Amino acid sequence: MSHDFLQPLTGSFACPAAENPTVAMIEAAFRHHGLPWRYINCEVAPEDLGAAVAGARAMGWRGFNCSIPHKVAVIDHLDGLGDSARIIGAVNTIVARDGKLIGENTDGKGFVRALRQICDPAGHRAVVLGAGGAARAVAVELALAGVTHLTIVNRSAARGETLARLITEKTPAEAVYHPWDGTFAIPAGTGIVVNATSVGLYPDVEATPDIDHDSLQPDMVVADGIHNPPRTRLLQAAQARGCRTADGLGMLVGQGVIGLKYWTGIDADAEVMRQALLDLDL
Ligand code: NDP
């Protein structure tokens, strides 16, 4: 009987890495689909990123994720970028294609994939809270998915204005920046509201973005990027007002499904991956 003890490798480079649950989700999918692949969660300091990428190349890794603080810095160590990663200016998924390491960004694609289970974003107007890395990815992918108008609400004007300009110049959508100085009322006619700030993230789970909950209308879809905890105070408030909601676990699963497709070619079972995350009891 012949054996093959050489497992195809994927993984993640981040700092800190210990609280990242992606390994549980991806390895659950590998097991479920009978793939002998592995996902290695690695703590990589900023000054070691180049060596880590060289190591992945040397060992023939099929691909890997990059998380905080490597999403922009990793670009210098890659051979090319996918279209939306180029617009976003950040990479979270690296794919080995024909011996080249290509950077993709699945944060926003995963978000849109999860959102599509609830509504088609095309033709809607959206409000994006935040202008950091997650907000950039989400806003660009919403624009590429056909959202017509985005309002970027952020404390830092510089980051908010930069993101609004990026959307208007590089995508078919129009975007404006709105300062976040006091409670923000969601404008009537908004179809999609996204919290892409870090507000509500464990351990500060009682925190909620400073928006007027009474401005949430039942025909709005409210989404949260925070996956820990999945049922944020914002989503609870939105549900209480009759809005449909999309949680951060859906975004995390969505980007995992897309990453697995890039690496292995399979359409992974999103429910198995979501259950693997729920089993962690975040
Ligand atoms: P960044 O540090 O790049 O950006 C943080 C953003 O949050 C900025 O816009 C910042 O505003 C804003 N912010 C922070 N604190 C406050 C506050 N008190 N009030 C208003 N705005 C605030 O982080 P990322 O964009 O990388 O990540 C943001 C969150 O997205 C993370 O908490 C993470 O959990 C989540 N995320 C989820 C993913 C998923 O798959 N579910 C994937 C990636 C991220 P300012 O510019 O003014 O400082």
Short mmCIF file of C-alpha atoms and ligand atoms in Angstrom, two decimals:
data_model
loop_
_atom_site.label_atom_id
_atom_site.label_comp_id
_atom_site.label_asym_id
_atom_site.label_seq_id
_atom_site.Cartn_x
_atom_site.Cartn_y
_atom_site.Cartn_z
CA MET A 1 0.00 0.00 0.00
CA SER A 2 1.40 3.41 -0.90
CA HIS A 3 1.30 6.25 1.56
CA ASP A 4 1.54 10.00 1.32
CA PHE A 5 2.59 11.58 4.57
CA LEU A 6 3.23 15.00 3.02
CA GLN A 7 0.33 17.25 3.99
CA PRO A 8 -0.33 20.43 1.98
CA LEU A 9 0.26 23.38 4.32
CA THR A 10 -1.59 26.64 4.88
CA GLY A 11 -1.67 28.86 7.94
CA SER A 12 -1.67 32.34 9.38
CA PHE A 13 0.95 34.93 10.32
CA ALA A 14 -0.16 37.43 12.94
CA CYS A 15 0.93 39.12 16.16
CA PRO A 16 -0.80 38.40 18.47
CA ALA A 17 -1.97 35.06 17.07
CA ALA A 18 -3.29 33.23 20.13
CA GLU A 19 -6.84 34.63 20.06
CA ASN A 20 -7.42 34.05 16.33
CA PRO A 21 -10.02 31.25 15.94
CA THR A 22 -9.49 30.81 12.17
CA VAL A 23 -7.45 27.61 12.62
CA ALA A 24 -10.42 25.83 14.23
CA MET A 25 -12.74 26.87 11.41
CA ILE A 26 -10.40 25.97 8.53
CA GLU A 27 -9.25 22.63 9.97
CA ALA A 28 -12.91 21.67 10.58
CA ALA A 29 -13.51 22.24 6.86
CA PHE A 30 -10.41 20.20 5.89
CA ARG A 31 -11.65 17.28 8.05
CA HIS A 32 -15.24 17.55 6.81
CA HIS A 33 -14.17 17.46 3.17
CA GLY A 34 -11.59 14.69 3.72
CA LEU A 35 -8.64 16.90 2.76
CA PRO A 36 -5.29 15.94 4.36
CA TRP A 37 -4.36 19.64 4.55
CA ARG A 38 -3.17 21.54 7.64
CA TYR A 39 -3.53 25.17 8.83
CA ILE A 40 -0.72 26.32 11.12
CA ASN A 41 -1.41 29.38 13.29
CA CYS A 42 1.91 31.25 13.68
CA GLU A 43 2.96 34.16 15.87
CA VAL A 44 5.18 36.30 13.62
CA ALA A 45 6.71 39.58 14.81
CA PRO A 46 6.78 42.48 12.31
CA GLU A 47 10.56 42.28 11.86
CA ASP A 48 10.30 38.56 11.00
CA LEU A 49 7.56 38.83 8.37
CA GLY A 50 9.94 38.66 5.37
CA ALA A 51 11.65 35.56 6.79
CA ALA A 52 8.28 33.94 7.51
CA VAL A 53 7.09 34.49 3.93
CA ALA A 54 10.42 33.17 2.60
CA GLY A 55 9.95 30.13 4.84
CA ALA A 56 6.44 29.52 3.50
CA ARG A 57 7.86 29.71 -0.04
CA ALA A 58 10.72 27.35 0.81
CA MET A 59 8.32 24.82 2.37
CA GLY A 60 5.87 24.98 -0.51
CA TRP A 61 2.94 26.30 1.52
CA ARG A 62 -0.20 26.50 -0.64
CA GLY A 63 -1.11 29.81 0.91
CA PHE A 64 -1.65 31.63 4.19
CA ASN A 65 -3.56 34.38 5.91
CA CYS A 66 -2.04 37.56 7.26
CA SER A 67 -3.68 39.42 10.09
CA ILE A 68 -2.76 42.34 12.34
CA PRO A 69 -0.18 43.92 11.88
CA HIS A 70 0.95 42.39 8.57
CA LYS A 71 -1.86 43.11 6.10
CA VAL A 72 -0.11 46.03 4.37
CA ALA A 73 3.54 45.14 5.06
CA VAL A 74 3.22 41.68 3.49
CA ILE A 75 2.64 43.22 0.03
CA ASP A 76 6.39 43.94 -0.30
CA HIS A 77 7.10 40.21 -0.04
CA LEU A 78 4.58 39.03 -2.66
CA ASP A 79 4.71 38.56 -6.45
CA GLY A 80 1.37 40.16 -7.33
CA LEU A 81 -2.05 41.32 -6.11
CA GLY A 82 -5.66 40.49 -6.96
CA ASP A 83 -7.86 43.33 -8.23
CA SER A 84 -9.68 44.29 -5.04
CA ALA A 85 -6.57 43.81 -2.86
CA ARG A 86 -4.88 46.40 -5.11
CA ILE A 87 -7.71 48.90 -4.56
CA ILE A 88 -7.97 48.18 -0.83
CA GLY A 89 -4.18 48.36 -0.41
CA ALA A 90 -4.13 45.44 2.03
CA VAL A 91 -3.94 41.66 1.84
CA ASN A 92 -5.31 39.04 4.21
CA THR A 93 -5.03 35.90 2.05
CA ILE A 94 -2.00 34.79 0.06
CA VAL A 95 -2.40 32.14 -2.62
CA ALA A 96 0.41 30.16 -4.32
CA ARG A 97 -0.44 30.24 -8.03
CA ASP A 98 2.03 28.73 -10.53
CA GLY A 99 4.91 29.24 -8.10
CA LYS A 100 3.99 32.86 -7.41
CA LEU A 101 2.56 34.25 -4.16
CA ILE A 102 -0.47 36.40 -4.99
CA GLY A 103 -2.15 38.62 -2.39
CA GLU A 104 -5.93 38.71 -2.16
CA ASN A 105 -8.26 40.42 0.28
CA THR A 106 -11.20 38.29 1.42
CA ASP A 107 -12.33 40.43 4.40
CA GLY A 108 -14.77 42.44 2.31
CA LYS A 109 -15.61 39.59 -0.07
CA GLY A 110 -16.47 37.41 2.94
CA PHE A 111 -18.64 40.18 4.31
CA VAL A 112 -20.54 40.54 1.03
CA ARG A 113 -20.90 36.75 0.74
CA ALA A 114 -22.53 36.64 4.19
CA LEU A 115 -24.67 39.71 3.43
CA ARG A 116 -25.99 38.09 0.24
CA GLN A 117 -27.69 35.40 2.35
CA ILE A 118 -29.93 38.26 3.53
CA CYS A 119 -30.05 40.80 0.69
CA ASP A 120 -28.50 41.69 -2.63
CA PRO A 121 -26.50 44.88 -1.98
CA ALA A 122 -26.84 46.09 -5.60
CA GLY A 123 -28.77 49.34 -5.91
CA HIS A 124 -28.76 50.13 -2.17
CA ARG A 125 -27.29 53.03 -0.25
CA ALA A 126 -25.02 52.06 2.65
CA VAL A 127 -23.61 53.57 5.82
CA VAL A 128 -20.20 52.25 6.90
CA LEU A 129 -19.11 53.02 10.45
CA GLY A 130 -15.31 53.12 10.62
CA ALA A 131 -12.50 53.70 8.13
CA GLY A 132 -9.81 51.25 9.29
CA GLY A 133 -8.66 48.09 7.52
CA ALA A 134 -11.94 46.18 7.87
CA ALA A 135 -13.99 49.22 6.79
CA ARG A 136 -11.81 49.76 3.71
CA ALA A 137 -12.28 46.14 2.61
CA VAL A 138 -16.03 46.16 3.31
CA ALA A 139 -16.63 49.53 1.64
CA VAL A 140 -14.67 48.64 -1.52
CA GLU A 141 -16.45 45.28 -1.92
CA LEU A 142 -19.88 46.84 -1.29
CA ALA A 143 -19.10 49.36 -4.02
CA LEU A 144 -17.92 46.62 -6.40
CA ALA A 145 -21.10 44.65 -5.57
CA GLY A 146 -23.28 47.49 -6.82
CA VAL A 147 -24.01 49.68 -3.79
CA THR A 148 -24.63 53.09 -5.32
CA HIS A 149 -23.76 55.43 -2.46
CA LEU A 150 -21.72 55.05 0.72
CA THR A 151 -21.58 57.33 3.73
CA ILE A 152 -18.35 56.74 5.66
CA VAL A 153 -18.75 57.75 9.31
CA ASN A 154 -15.49 57.92 11.27
CA ARG A 155 -13.88 59.83 14.16
CA SER A 156 -10.61 60.48 12.36
CA ALA A 157 -11.43 62.80 9.43
CA ALA A 158 -8.20 61.97 7.61
CA ARG A 159 -8.95 58.24 7.46
CA GLY A 160 -12.64 58.80 6.65
CA GLU A 161 -11.92 61.27 3.84
CA THR A 162 -9.24 59.02 2.37
CA LEU A 163 -11.65 56.08 2.23
CA ALA A 164 -14.48 58.13 0.72
CA ARG A 165 -12.11 59.46 -1.97
CA LEU A 166 -10.79 55.96 -2.68
CA ILE A 167 -14.33 54.63 -3.26
CA THR A 168 -15.34 57.52 -5.49
CA GLU A 169 -12.13 57.41 -7.57
CA LYS A 170 -11.57 53.65 -7.86
CA THR A 171 -15.08 52.12 -7.93
CA PRO A 172 -18.37 52.85 -9.72
CA ALA A 173 -19.97 54.03 -6.43
CA GLU A 174 -20.06 57.50 -4.92
CA ALA A 175 -18.95 58.01 -1.30
CA VAL A 176 -18.98 60.87 1.17
CA TYR A 177 -17.30 61.25 4.53
CA HIS A 178 -19.40 62.25 7.55
CA PRO A 179 -17.64 63.33 10.77
CA TRP A 180 -18.53 61.32 13.89
CA ASP A 181 -19.00 64.11 16.41
CA GLY A 182 -21.95 63.08 18.55
CA THR A 183 -24.69 60.53 18.01
CA PHE A 184 -25.08 59.73 14.29
CA ALA A 185 -28.60 59.32 12.88
CA ILE A 186 -28.82 56.83 10.00
CA PRO A 187 -30.27 58.75 7.01
CA ALA A 188 -33.69 57.62 5.74
CA GLY A 189 -33.31 55.64 2.52
CA THR A 190 -30.27 53.72 3.78
CA GLY A 191 -30.51 50.02 2.92
CA ILE A 192 -27.40 48.64 4.64
CA VAL A 193 -25.69 49.73 7.87
CA VAL A 194 -22.32 48.19 8.77
CA ASN A 195 -20.32 48.49 11.98
CA ALA A 196 -16.73 48.11 10.78
CA THR A 197 -15.22 49.74 13.87
CA SER A 198 -13.74 47.76 16.75
CA VAL A 199 -16.51 49.02 19.09
CA GLY A 200 -18.28 46.10 20.82
CA LEU A 201 -15.31 43.73 20.63
CA TYR A 202 -14.57 41.53 23.65
CA PRO A 203 -13.88 42.41 26.45
CA ASP A 204 -15.77 45.71 26.06
CA VAL A 205 -18.97 43.91 25.03
CA GLU A 206 -21.37 46.52 26.43
CA ALA A 207 -19.97 49.18 24.08
CA THR A 208 -22.02 50.06 21.02
CA PRO A 209 -21.28 52.47 18.15
CA ASP A 210 -22.70 55.91 18.88
CA ILE A 211 -25.68 55.89 16.51
CA ASP A 212 -29.30 56.84 17.15
CA HIS A 213 -31.05 53.46 17.50
CA ASP A 214 -34.39 55.14 16.77
CA SER A 215 -33.11 56.01 13.29
CA LEU A 216 -32.93 52.28 12.43
CA GLN A 217 -35.89 51.35 10.24
CA PRO A 218 -37.26 47.80 9.76
CA ASP A 219 -36.32 47.77 6.06
CA MET A 220 -32.62 48.29 6.86
CA VAL A 221 -30.14 45.42 7.06
CA VAL A 222 -27.72 45.95 9.96
CA ALA A 223 -24.38 44.11 9.88
CA ASP A 224 -21.61 43.91 12.45
CA GLY A 225 -17.99 42.96 11.76
CA ILE A 226 -17.44 42.06 15.41
CA HIS A 227 -17.41 38.27 15.77
CA ASN A 228 -16.61 38.09 19.47
CA PRO A 229 -19.29 38.20 20.76
CA PRO A 230 -21.43 37.41 17.68
CA ARG A 231 -24.60 38.93 19.19
CA THR A 232 -23.42 42.46 19.78
CA ARG A 233 -25.49 45.13 21.49
CA LEU A 234 -25.86 46.84 18.10
CA LEU A 235 -27.39 43.72 16.52
CA GLN A 236 -29.69 43.25 19.51
CA ALA A 237 -30.91 46.83 19.18
CA ALA A 238 -31.40 46.41 15.42
CA GLN A 239 -33.38 43.18 15.87
CA ALA A 240 -35.56 44.87 18.47
CA ARG A 241 -36.47 47.45 15.79
CA GLY A 242 -37.33 44.77 13.22
CA CYS A 243 -34.16 45.01 11.12
CA ARG A 244 -32.62 41.94 9.51
CA THR A 245 -29.05 41.40 10.76
CA ALA A 246 -25.76 39.84 9.65
CA ASP A 247 -23.18 38.98 12.32
CA GLY A 248 -19.37 39.00 12.31
CA LEU A 249 -19.21 35.20 12.39
CA GLY A 250 -20.85 35.20 8.96
CA MET A 251 -18.12 37.55 7.71
CA LEU A 252 -15.39 35.37 9.22
CA VAL A 253 -16.91 32.20 7.74
CA GLY A 254 -17.44 33.93 4.39
CA GLN A 255 -13.79 34.93 4.08
CA GLY A 256 -12.75 31.43 5.15
CA VAL A 257 -14.93 29.86 2.45
CA ILE A 258 -13.40 32.15 -0.18
CA GLY A 259 -9.84 31.48 1.08
CA LEU A 260 -10.44 27.71 0.96
CA LYS A 261 -11.72 28.04 -2.60
CA TYR A 262 -8.55 29.93 -3.57
CA TRP A 263 -6.26 27.36 -1.90
CA THR A 264 -7.98 24.04 -2.56
CA GLY A 265 -10.56 24.70 -5.29
CA ILE A 266 -13.37 23.23 -3.15
CA ASP A 267 -16.63 24.93 -2.18
CA ALA A 268 -16.43 24.40 1.57
CA ASP A 269 -19.52 23.84 3.69
CA ALA A 270 -20.11 27.17 5.45
CA GLU A 271 -22.39 25.60 8.08
CA VAL A 272 -19.63 23.20 9.22
CA MET A 273 -17.27 26.15 9.56
CA ARG A 274 -19.77 28.30 11.42
CA GLN A 275 -20.51 25.40 13.79
CA ALA A 276 -16.77 24.97 14.46
CA LEU A 277 -16.67 28.62 15.56
CA LEU A 278 -19.85 28.31 17.62
CA ASP A 279 -18.36 25.25 19.35
CA LEU A 280 -15.57 27.52 20.62
CA ASP A 281 -18.23 29.39 22.60
CA LEU A 282 -16.74 32.83 21.82
P1 NDP B 1 -8.43 49.34 12.63
O1 NDP B 1 -7.63 49.58 13.85
O2 NDP B 1 -7.79 49.42 11.29
O3 NDP B 1 -9.69 50.37 12.60
C1 NDP B 1 -10.48 50.58 13.74
C2 NDP B 1 -11.65 51.46 13.36
O4 NDP B 1 -12.51 51.57 14.51
C3 NDP B 1 -11.26 52.90 13.00
O5 NDP B 1 -12.14 53.37 12.00
C4 NDP B 1 -11.46 53.64 14.31
O6 NDP B 1 -11.73 55.01 14.15
C5 NDP B 1 -12.70 52.95 14.81
N1 NDP B 1 -12.90 53.08 16.26
C6 NDP B 1 -12.18 52.50 17.26
N2 NDP B 1 -12.68 52.84 18.45
C7 NDP B 1 -13.76 53.67 18.20
C8 NDP B 1 -14.68 54.35 19.04
N3 NDP B 1 -14.62 54.25 20.37
N4 NDP B 1 -15.64 55.08 18.43
C9 NDP B 1 -15.72 55.19 17.09
N5 NDP B 1 -14.85 54.55 16.26
C10 NDP B 1 -13.89 53.81 16.81
O7 NDP B 1 -9.10 47.91 12.84
P2 NDP B 1 -9.71 46.94 11.71
O8 NDP B 1 -10.43 47.76 10.73
O9 NDP B 1 -8.65 46.01 11.24
O10 NDP B 1 -10.73 46.06 12.56
C11 NDP B 1 -11.92 46.60 13.09
C12 NDP B 1 -12.77 45.49 13.66
O11 NDP B 1 -13.24 44.66 12.60
C13 NDP B 1 -12.00 44.56 14.60
O12 NDP B 1 -12.48 44.76 15.89
C14 NDP B 1 -12.29 43.16 14.16
O13 NDP B 1 -12.90 42.44 15.20
C15 NDP B 1 -13.30 43.32 13.03
N6 NDP B 1 -12.96 42.44 11.91
C16 NDP B 1 -13.77 41.37 11.71
C17 NDP B 1 -13.51 40.48 10.69
C18 NDP B 1 -14.43 39.31 10.52
O14 NDP B 1 -14.14 38.46 9.69
N7 NDP B 1 -15.54 39.23 11.26
C19 NDP B 1 -12.37 40.66 9.78
C20 NDP B 1 -11.57 41.83 10.07
C21 NDP B 1 -11.87 42.67 11.12
P3 NDP B 1 -10.53 56.10 14.02
O15 NDP B 1 -10.02 56.01 12.60
O16 NDP B 1 -11.22 57.39 14.28
O17 NDP B 1 -9.51 55.74 15.05
#
